[in-house]
mmCIF file of C-alpha atoms and ligand atoms in Angstrom:
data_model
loop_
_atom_site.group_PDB
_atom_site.id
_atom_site.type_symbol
_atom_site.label_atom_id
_atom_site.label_comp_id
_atom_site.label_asym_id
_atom_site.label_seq_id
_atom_site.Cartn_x
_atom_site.Cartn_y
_atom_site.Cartn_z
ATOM 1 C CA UNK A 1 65.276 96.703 164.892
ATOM 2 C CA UNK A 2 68.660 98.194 165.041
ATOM 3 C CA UNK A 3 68.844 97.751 168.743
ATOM 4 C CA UNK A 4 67.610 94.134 168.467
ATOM 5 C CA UNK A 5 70.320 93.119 165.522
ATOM 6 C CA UNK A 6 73.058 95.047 168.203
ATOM 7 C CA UNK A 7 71.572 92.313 171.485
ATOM 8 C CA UNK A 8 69.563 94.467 173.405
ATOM 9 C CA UNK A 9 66.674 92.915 175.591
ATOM 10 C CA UNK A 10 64.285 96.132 174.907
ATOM 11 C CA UNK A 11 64.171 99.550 173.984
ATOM 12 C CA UNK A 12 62.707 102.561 175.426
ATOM 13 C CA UNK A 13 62.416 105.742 173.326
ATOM 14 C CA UNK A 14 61.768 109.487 173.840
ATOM 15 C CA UNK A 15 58.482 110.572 172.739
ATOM 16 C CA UNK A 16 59.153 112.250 169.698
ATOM 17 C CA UNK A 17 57.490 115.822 170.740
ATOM 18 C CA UNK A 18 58.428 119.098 171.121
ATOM 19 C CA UNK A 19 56.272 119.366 174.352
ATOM 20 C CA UNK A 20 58.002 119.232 177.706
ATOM 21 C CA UNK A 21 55.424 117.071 179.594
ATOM 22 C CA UNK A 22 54.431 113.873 181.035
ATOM 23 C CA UNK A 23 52.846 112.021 178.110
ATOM 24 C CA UNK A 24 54.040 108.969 176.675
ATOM 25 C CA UNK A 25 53.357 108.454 172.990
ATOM 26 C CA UNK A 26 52.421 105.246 171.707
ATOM 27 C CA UNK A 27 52.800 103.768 168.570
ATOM 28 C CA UNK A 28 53.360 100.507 166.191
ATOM 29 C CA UNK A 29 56.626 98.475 165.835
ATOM 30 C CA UNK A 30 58.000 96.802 162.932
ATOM 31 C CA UNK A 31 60.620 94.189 162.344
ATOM 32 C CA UNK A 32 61.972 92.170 159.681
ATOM 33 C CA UNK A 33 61.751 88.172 159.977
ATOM 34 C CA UNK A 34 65.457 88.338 160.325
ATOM 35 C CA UNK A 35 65.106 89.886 163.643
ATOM 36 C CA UNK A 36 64.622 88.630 166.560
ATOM 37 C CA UNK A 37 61.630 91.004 168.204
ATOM 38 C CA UNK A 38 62.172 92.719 171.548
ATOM 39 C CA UNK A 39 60.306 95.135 173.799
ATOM 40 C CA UNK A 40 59.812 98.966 173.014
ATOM 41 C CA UNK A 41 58.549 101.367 175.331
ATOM 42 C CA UNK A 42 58.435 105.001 174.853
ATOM 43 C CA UNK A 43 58.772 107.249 177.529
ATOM 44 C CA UNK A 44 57.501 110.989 178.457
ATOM 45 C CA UNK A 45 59.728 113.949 177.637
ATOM 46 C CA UNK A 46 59.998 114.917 181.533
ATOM 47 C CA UNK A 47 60.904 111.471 182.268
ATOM 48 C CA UNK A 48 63.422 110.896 179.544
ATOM 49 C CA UNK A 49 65.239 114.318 180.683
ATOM 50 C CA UNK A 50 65.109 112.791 184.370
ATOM 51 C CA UNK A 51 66.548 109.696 182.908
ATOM 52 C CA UNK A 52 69.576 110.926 181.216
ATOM 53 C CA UNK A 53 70.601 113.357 184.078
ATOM 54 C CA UNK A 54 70.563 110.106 185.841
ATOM 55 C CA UNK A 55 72.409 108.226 183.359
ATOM 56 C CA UNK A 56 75.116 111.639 183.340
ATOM 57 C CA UNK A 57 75.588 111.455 187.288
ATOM 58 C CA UNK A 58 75.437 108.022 187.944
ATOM 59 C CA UNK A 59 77.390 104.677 186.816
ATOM 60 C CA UNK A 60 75.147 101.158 186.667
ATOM 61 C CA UNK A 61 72.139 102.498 186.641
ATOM 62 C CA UNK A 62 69.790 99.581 186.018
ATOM 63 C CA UNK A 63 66.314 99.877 184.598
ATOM 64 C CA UNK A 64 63.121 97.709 185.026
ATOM 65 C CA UNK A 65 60.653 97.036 182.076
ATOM 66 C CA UNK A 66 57.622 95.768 182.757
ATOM 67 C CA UNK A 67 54.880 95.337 180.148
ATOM 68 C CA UNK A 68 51.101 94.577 179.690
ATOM 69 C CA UNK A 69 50.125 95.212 176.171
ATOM 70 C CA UNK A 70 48.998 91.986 174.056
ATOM 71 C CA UNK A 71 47.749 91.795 170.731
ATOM 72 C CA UNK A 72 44.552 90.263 170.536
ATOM 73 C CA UNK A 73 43.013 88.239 167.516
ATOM 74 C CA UNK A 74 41.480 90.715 164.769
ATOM 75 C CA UNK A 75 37.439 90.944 164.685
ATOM 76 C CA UNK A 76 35.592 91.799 162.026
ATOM 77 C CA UNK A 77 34.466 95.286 161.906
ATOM 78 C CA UNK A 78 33.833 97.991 159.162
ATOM 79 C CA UNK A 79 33.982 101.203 157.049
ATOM 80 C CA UNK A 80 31.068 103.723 158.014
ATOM 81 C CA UNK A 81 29.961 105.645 154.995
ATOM 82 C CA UNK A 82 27.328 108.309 153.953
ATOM 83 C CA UNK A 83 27.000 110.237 150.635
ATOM 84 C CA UNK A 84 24.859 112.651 148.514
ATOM 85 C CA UNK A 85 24.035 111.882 145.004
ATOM 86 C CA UNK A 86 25.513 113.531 141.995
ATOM 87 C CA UNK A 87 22.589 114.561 139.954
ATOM 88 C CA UNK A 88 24.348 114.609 136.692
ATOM 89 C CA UNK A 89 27.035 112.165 137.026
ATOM 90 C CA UNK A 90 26.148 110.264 140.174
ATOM 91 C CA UNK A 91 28.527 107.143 139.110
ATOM 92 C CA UNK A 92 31.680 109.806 139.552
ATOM 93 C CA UNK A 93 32.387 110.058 143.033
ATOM 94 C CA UNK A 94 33.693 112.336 145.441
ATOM 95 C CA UNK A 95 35.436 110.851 148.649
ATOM 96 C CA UNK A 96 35.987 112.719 151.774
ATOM 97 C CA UNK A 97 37.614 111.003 154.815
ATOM 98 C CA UNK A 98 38.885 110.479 158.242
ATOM 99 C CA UNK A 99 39.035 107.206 160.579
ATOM 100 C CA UNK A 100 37.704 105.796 163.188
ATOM 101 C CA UNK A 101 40.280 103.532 165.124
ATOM 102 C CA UNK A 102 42.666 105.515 167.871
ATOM 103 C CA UNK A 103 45.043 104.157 169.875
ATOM 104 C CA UNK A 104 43.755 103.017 173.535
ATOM 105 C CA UNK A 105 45.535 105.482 175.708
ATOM 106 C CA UNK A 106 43.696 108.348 174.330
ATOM 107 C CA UNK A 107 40.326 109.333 173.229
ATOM 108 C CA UNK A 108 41.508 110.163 169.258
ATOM 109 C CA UNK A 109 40.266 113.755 169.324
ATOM 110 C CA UNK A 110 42.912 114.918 166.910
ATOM 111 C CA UNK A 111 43.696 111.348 165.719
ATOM 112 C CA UNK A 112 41.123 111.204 164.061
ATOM 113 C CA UNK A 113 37.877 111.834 165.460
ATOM 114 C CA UNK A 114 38.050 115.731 164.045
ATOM 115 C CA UNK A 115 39.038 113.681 160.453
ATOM 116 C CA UNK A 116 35.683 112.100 160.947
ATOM 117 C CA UNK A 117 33.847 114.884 162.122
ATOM 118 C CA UNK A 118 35.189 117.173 159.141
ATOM 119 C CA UNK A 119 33.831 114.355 156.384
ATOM 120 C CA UNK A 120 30.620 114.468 157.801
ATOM 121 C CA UNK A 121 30.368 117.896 158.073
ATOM 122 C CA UNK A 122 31.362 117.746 154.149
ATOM 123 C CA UNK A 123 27.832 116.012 153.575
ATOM 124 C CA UNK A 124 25.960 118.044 156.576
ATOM 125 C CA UNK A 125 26.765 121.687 155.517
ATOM 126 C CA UNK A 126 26.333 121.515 151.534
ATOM 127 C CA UNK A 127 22.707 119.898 152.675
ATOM 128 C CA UNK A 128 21.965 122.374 155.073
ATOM 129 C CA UNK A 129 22.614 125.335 151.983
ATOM 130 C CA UNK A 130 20.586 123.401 150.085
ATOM 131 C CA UNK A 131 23.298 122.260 147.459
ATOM 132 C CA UNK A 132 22.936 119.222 145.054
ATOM 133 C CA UNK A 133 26.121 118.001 143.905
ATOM 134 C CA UNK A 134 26.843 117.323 139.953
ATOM 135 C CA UNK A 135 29.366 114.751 141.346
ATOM 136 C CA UNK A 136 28.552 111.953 144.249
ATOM 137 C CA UNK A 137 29.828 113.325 147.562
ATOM 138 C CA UNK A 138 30.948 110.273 149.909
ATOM 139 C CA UNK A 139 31.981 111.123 153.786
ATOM 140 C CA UNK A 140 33.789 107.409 154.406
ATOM 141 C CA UNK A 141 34.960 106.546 158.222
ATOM 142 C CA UNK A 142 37.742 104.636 157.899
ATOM 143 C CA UNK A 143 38.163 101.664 160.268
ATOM 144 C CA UNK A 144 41.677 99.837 161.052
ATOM 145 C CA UNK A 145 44.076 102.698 159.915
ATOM 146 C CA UNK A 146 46.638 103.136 162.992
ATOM 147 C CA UNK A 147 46.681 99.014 162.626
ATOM 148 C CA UNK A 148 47.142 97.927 158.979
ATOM 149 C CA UNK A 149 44.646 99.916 156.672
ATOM 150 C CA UNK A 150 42.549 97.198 156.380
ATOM 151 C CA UNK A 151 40.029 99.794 155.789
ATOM 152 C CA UNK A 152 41.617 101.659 152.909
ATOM 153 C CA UNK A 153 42.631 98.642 151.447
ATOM 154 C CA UNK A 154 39.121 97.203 151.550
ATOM 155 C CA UNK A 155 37.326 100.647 150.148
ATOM 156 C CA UNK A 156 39.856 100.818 147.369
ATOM 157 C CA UNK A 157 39.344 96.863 146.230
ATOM 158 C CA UNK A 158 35.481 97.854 146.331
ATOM 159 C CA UNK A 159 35.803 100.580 144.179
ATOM 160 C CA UNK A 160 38.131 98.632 141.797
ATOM 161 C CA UNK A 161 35.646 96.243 141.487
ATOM 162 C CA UNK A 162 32.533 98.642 141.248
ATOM 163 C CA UNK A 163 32.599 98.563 137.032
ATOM 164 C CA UNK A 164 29.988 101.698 137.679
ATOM 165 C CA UNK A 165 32.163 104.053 139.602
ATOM 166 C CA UNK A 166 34.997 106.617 138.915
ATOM 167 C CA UNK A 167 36.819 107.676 142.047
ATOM 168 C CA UNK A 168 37.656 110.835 140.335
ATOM 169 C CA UNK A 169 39.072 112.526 143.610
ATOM 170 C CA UNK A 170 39.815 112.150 147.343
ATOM 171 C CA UNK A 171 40.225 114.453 150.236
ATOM 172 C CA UNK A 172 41.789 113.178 153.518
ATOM 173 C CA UNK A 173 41.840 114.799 156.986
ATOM 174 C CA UNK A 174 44.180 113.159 159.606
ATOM 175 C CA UNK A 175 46.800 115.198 160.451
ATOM 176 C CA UNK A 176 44.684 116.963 163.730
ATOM 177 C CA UNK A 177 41.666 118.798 163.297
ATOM 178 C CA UNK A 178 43.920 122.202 163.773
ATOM 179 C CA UNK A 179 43.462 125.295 161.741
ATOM 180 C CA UNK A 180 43.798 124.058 158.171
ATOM 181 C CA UNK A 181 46.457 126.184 155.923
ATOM 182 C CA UNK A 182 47.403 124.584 152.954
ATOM 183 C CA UNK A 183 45.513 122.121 150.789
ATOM 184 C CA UNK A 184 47.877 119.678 149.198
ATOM 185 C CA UNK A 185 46.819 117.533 146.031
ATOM 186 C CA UNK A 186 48.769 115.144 143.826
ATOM 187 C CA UNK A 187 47.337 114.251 140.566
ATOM 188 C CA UNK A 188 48.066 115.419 136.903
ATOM 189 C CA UNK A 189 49.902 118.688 135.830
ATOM 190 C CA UNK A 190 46.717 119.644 134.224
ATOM 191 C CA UNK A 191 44.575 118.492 137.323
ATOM 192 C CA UNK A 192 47.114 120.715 139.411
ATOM 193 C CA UNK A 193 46.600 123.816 137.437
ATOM 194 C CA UNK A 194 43.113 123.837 137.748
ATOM 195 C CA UNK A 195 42.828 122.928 141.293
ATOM 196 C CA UNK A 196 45.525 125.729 141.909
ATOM 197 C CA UNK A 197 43.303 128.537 140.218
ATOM 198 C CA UNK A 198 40.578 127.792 143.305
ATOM 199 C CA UNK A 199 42.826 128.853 145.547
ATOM 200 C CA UNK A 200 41.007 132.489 146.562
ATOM 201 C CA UNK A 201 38.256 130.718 147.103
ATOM 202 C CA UNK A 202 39.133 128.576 149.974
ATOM 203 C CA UNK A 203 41.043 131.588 151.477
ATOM 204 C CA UNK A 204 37.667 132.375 153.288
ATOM 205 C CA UNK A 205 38.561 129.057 155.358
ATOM 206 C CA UNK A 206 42.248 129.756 156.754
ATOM 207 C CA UNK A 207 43.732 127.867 153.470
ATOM 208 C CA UNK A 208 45.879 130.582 152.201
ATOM 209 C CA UNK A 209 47.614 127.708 148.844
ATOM 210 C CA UNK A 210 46.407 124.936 147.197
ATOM 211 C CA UNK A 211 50.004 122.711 147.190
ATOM 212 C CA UNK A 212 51.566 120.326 145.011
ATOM 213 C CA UNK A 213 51.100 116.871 146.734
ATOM 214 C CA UNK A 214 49.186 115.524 149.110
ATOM 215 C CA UNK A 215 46.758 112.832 150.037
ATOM 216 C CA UNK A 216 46.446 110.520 153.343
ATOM 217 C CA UNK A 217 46.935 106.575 154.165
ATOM 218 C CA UNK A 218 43.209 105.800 154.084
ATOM 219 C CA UNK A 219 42.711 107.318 150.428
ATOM 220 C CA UNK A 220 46.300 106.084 149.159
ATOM 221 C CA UNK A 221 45.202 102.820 148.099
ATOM 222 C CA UNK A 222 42.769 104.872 145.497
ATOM 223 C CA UNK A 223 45.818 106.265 143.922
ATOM 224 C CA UNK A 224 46.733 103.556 141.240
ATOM 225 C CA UNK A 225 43.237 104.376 139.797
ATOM 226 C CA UNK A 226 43.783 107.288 138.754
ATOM 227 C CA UNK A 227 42.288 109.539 141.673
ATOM 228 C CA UNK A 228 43.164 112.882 142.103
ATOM 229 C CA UNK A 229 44.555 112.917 146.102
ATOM 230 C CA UNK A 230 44.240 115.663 148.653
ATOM 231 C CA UNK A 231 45.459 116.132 152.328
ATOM 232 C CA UNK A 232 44.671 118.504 154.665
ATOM 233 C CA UNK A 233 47.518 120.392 155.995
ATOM 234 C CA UNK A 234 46.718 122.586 158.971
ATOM 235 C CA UNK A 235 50.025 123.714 160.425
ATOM 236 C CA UNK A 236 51.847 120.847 161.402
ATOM 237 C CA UNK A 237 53.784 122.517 164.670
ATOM 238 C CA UNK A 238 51.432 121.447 167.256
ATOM 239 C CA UNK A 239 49.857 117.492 166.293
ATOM 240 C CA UNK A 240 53.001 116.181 167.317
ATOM 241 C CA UNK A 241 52.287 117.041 170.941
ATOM 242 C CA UNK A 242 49.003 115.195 170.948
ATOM 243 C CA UNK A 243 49.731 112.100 168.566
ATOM 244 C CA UNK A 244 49.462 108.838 170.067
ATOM 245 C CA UNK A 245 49.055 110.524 173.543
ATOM 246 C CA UNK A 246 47.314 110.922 176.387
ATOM 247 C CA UNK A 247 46.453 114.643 175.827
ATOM 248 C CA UNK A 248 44.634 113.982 172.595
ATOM 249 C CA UNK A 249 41.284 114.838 174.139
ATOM 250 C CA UNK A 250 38.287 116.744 172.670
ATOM 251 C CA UNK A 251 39.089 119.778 175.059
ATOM 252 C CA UNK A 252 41.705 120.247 172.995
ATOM 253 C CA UNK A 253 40.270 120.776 169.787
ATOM 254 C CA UNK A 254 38.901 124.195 168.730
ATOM 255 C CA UNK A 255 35.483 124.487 167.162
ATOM 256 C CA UNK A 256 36.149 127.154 164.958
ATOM 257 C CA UNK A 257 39.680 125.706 163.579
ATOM 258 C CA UNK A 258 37.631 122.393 163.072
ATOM 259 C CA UNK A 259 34.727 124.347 161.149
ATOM 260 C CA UNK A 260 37.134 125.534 158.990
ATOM 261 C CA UNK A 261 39.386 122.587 157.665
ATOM 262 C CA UNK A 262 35.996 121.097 157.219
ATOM 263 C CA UNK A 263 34.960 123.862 155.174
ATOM 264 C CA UNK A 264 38.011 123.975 153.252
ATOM 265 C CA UNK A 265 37.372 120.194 152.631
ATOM 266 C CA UNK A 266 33.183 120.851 151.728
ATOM 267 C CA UNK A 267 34.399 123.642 149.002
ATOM 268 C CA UNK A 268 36.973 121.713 147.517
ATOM 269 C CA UNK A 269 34.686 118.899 147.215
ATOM 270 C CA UNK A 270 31.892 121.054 145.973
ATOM 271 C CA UNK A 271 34.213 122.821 143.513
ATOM 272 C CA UNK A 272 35.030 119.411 141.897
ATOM 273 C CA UNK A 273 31.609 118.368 141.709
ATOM 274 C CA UNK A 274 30.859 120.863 139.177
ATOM 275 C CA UNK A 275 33.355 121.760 137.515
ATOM 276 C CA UNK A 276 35.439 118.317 137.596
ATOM 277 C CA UNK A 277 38.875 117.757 137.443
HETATM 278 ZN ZN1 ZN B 1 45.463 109.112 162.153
#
């Protein structure tokens, strides 16, 4: 925007990464009506450091831009969702989520297919102990967050409207399915403390501190209602080299980080269920 308002006929950014590599990053732009819109490209680290030793040496160096994104019309498409019943309070529900849209370069391993994953694995591991819930436990897929949270939007006007639910809390993972260490939660003082004093017992997982604040975009929209939010934070030094890129395959993701953020989310989402929040 500020290179538009200034005359320029495109941009091209460095991938914002610490990784020295050959990886564009892709990602959304956003302008003002004011503006008039213009091209934006990002470019790979190794190419951006070839680029500006160029631009050092050299005078008139010209650059050519050439384009073949579009935007196509939207379709309709959907929220995937699964849950196990509370068996005392079945109308207060539980919400643990990832999504399901990725940006077309890549396969979404860490962005978010591992957010996915995790959810289900919420539902799939307190079945396979045999655990019944107090509290409804919902894994929700998420559909259209990288491109407007349509889907957030749409699962947060459905529960506004369902006069039989309470989304009492919310757990989000979609910030890479890497080791998880901190869970962070935003909600009342009250509804802090008590989530804080569970800490030892998702230490078993990698989370060594329950945090204040927290949540994700899908689960945002649920906020004005009251719901307790939670994110989960595995350490944050490493997603930045696979966001929006290439390299966000599902070689890169390690089983046994993955098992545990989604463990971290099943317990804190089992520990709510009975004793509430
Ligand atoms: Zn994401």
């Amino acid at each position: 925007v500020e290179a538009a308002k200034l005359g320029a006929v495109g941009v091209i950014i460095r991938s914002v990464t610490h990784a020295l590599d050959n990886n564009p990053h892709t990602g959304a732009t956003r302008y003002d009506s004011t503006v008039t819109k213009i091209p934006a490209m990002a470019m790979s680290t190794m190419d951006a450091e070839w680029l500006s030793a160029l631009l050092k040496k050299e005078k008139g160096v010209q650059l050519f831009m050439k384009q073949d994104c579009k935007q196509y019309p939207d379709v309709p498409s959907y929220n995937v969702i699964g849950e196990l019943r509370g068996t005392e309070f079945p109308n207060e529900i539980i919400t643990a989520g990832g999504h399901l849209d990725s940006w077309d370069l890549a396969e979404g391993a860490h962005d978010d297919g591992t957010g996915c994953m995790q959810s289900i694995e919420v539902i799939r591991s307190l079945k396979a102990m045999g655990i019944k819930p107090r509290r409804t436990i919902r894994a929700v897929m998420f559909m259209n967050e990288e491109n407007g949270l349509r889907g957030g939007n749409a699962y947060a006007e459905a529960a506004k409207k369902a006069t039989n639910e309470k989304h009492i809390f919310a757990v989000e993972s979609d910030a890479g399915g890497f080791g998880a260490v901190t869970l962070g939660i935003s909600g009342k003082p009250e509804q802090l403390e008590k989530a804080k004093s569970w800490a030892g017992l998702v230490r078993p997982y990698g989370v060594y501190q329950i945090t204040d604040g927290g949540g994700g975009a899908d689960i945002g929209p649920l906020r004005p209602l009251g719901t307790v939010m939670c994110g989960v934070n595995p350490g944050s030094q490493r997603y930045f080299d696979h966001h929006h890129a290439p390299n966000d395959t599902f070689e890169t993701v390690h089983k046994r980080e993955l098992e545990q953020g989604a463990l971290s989310m099943a317990a804190i989402c089992w520990l709510v269920s009975e004793y509430g929040l």
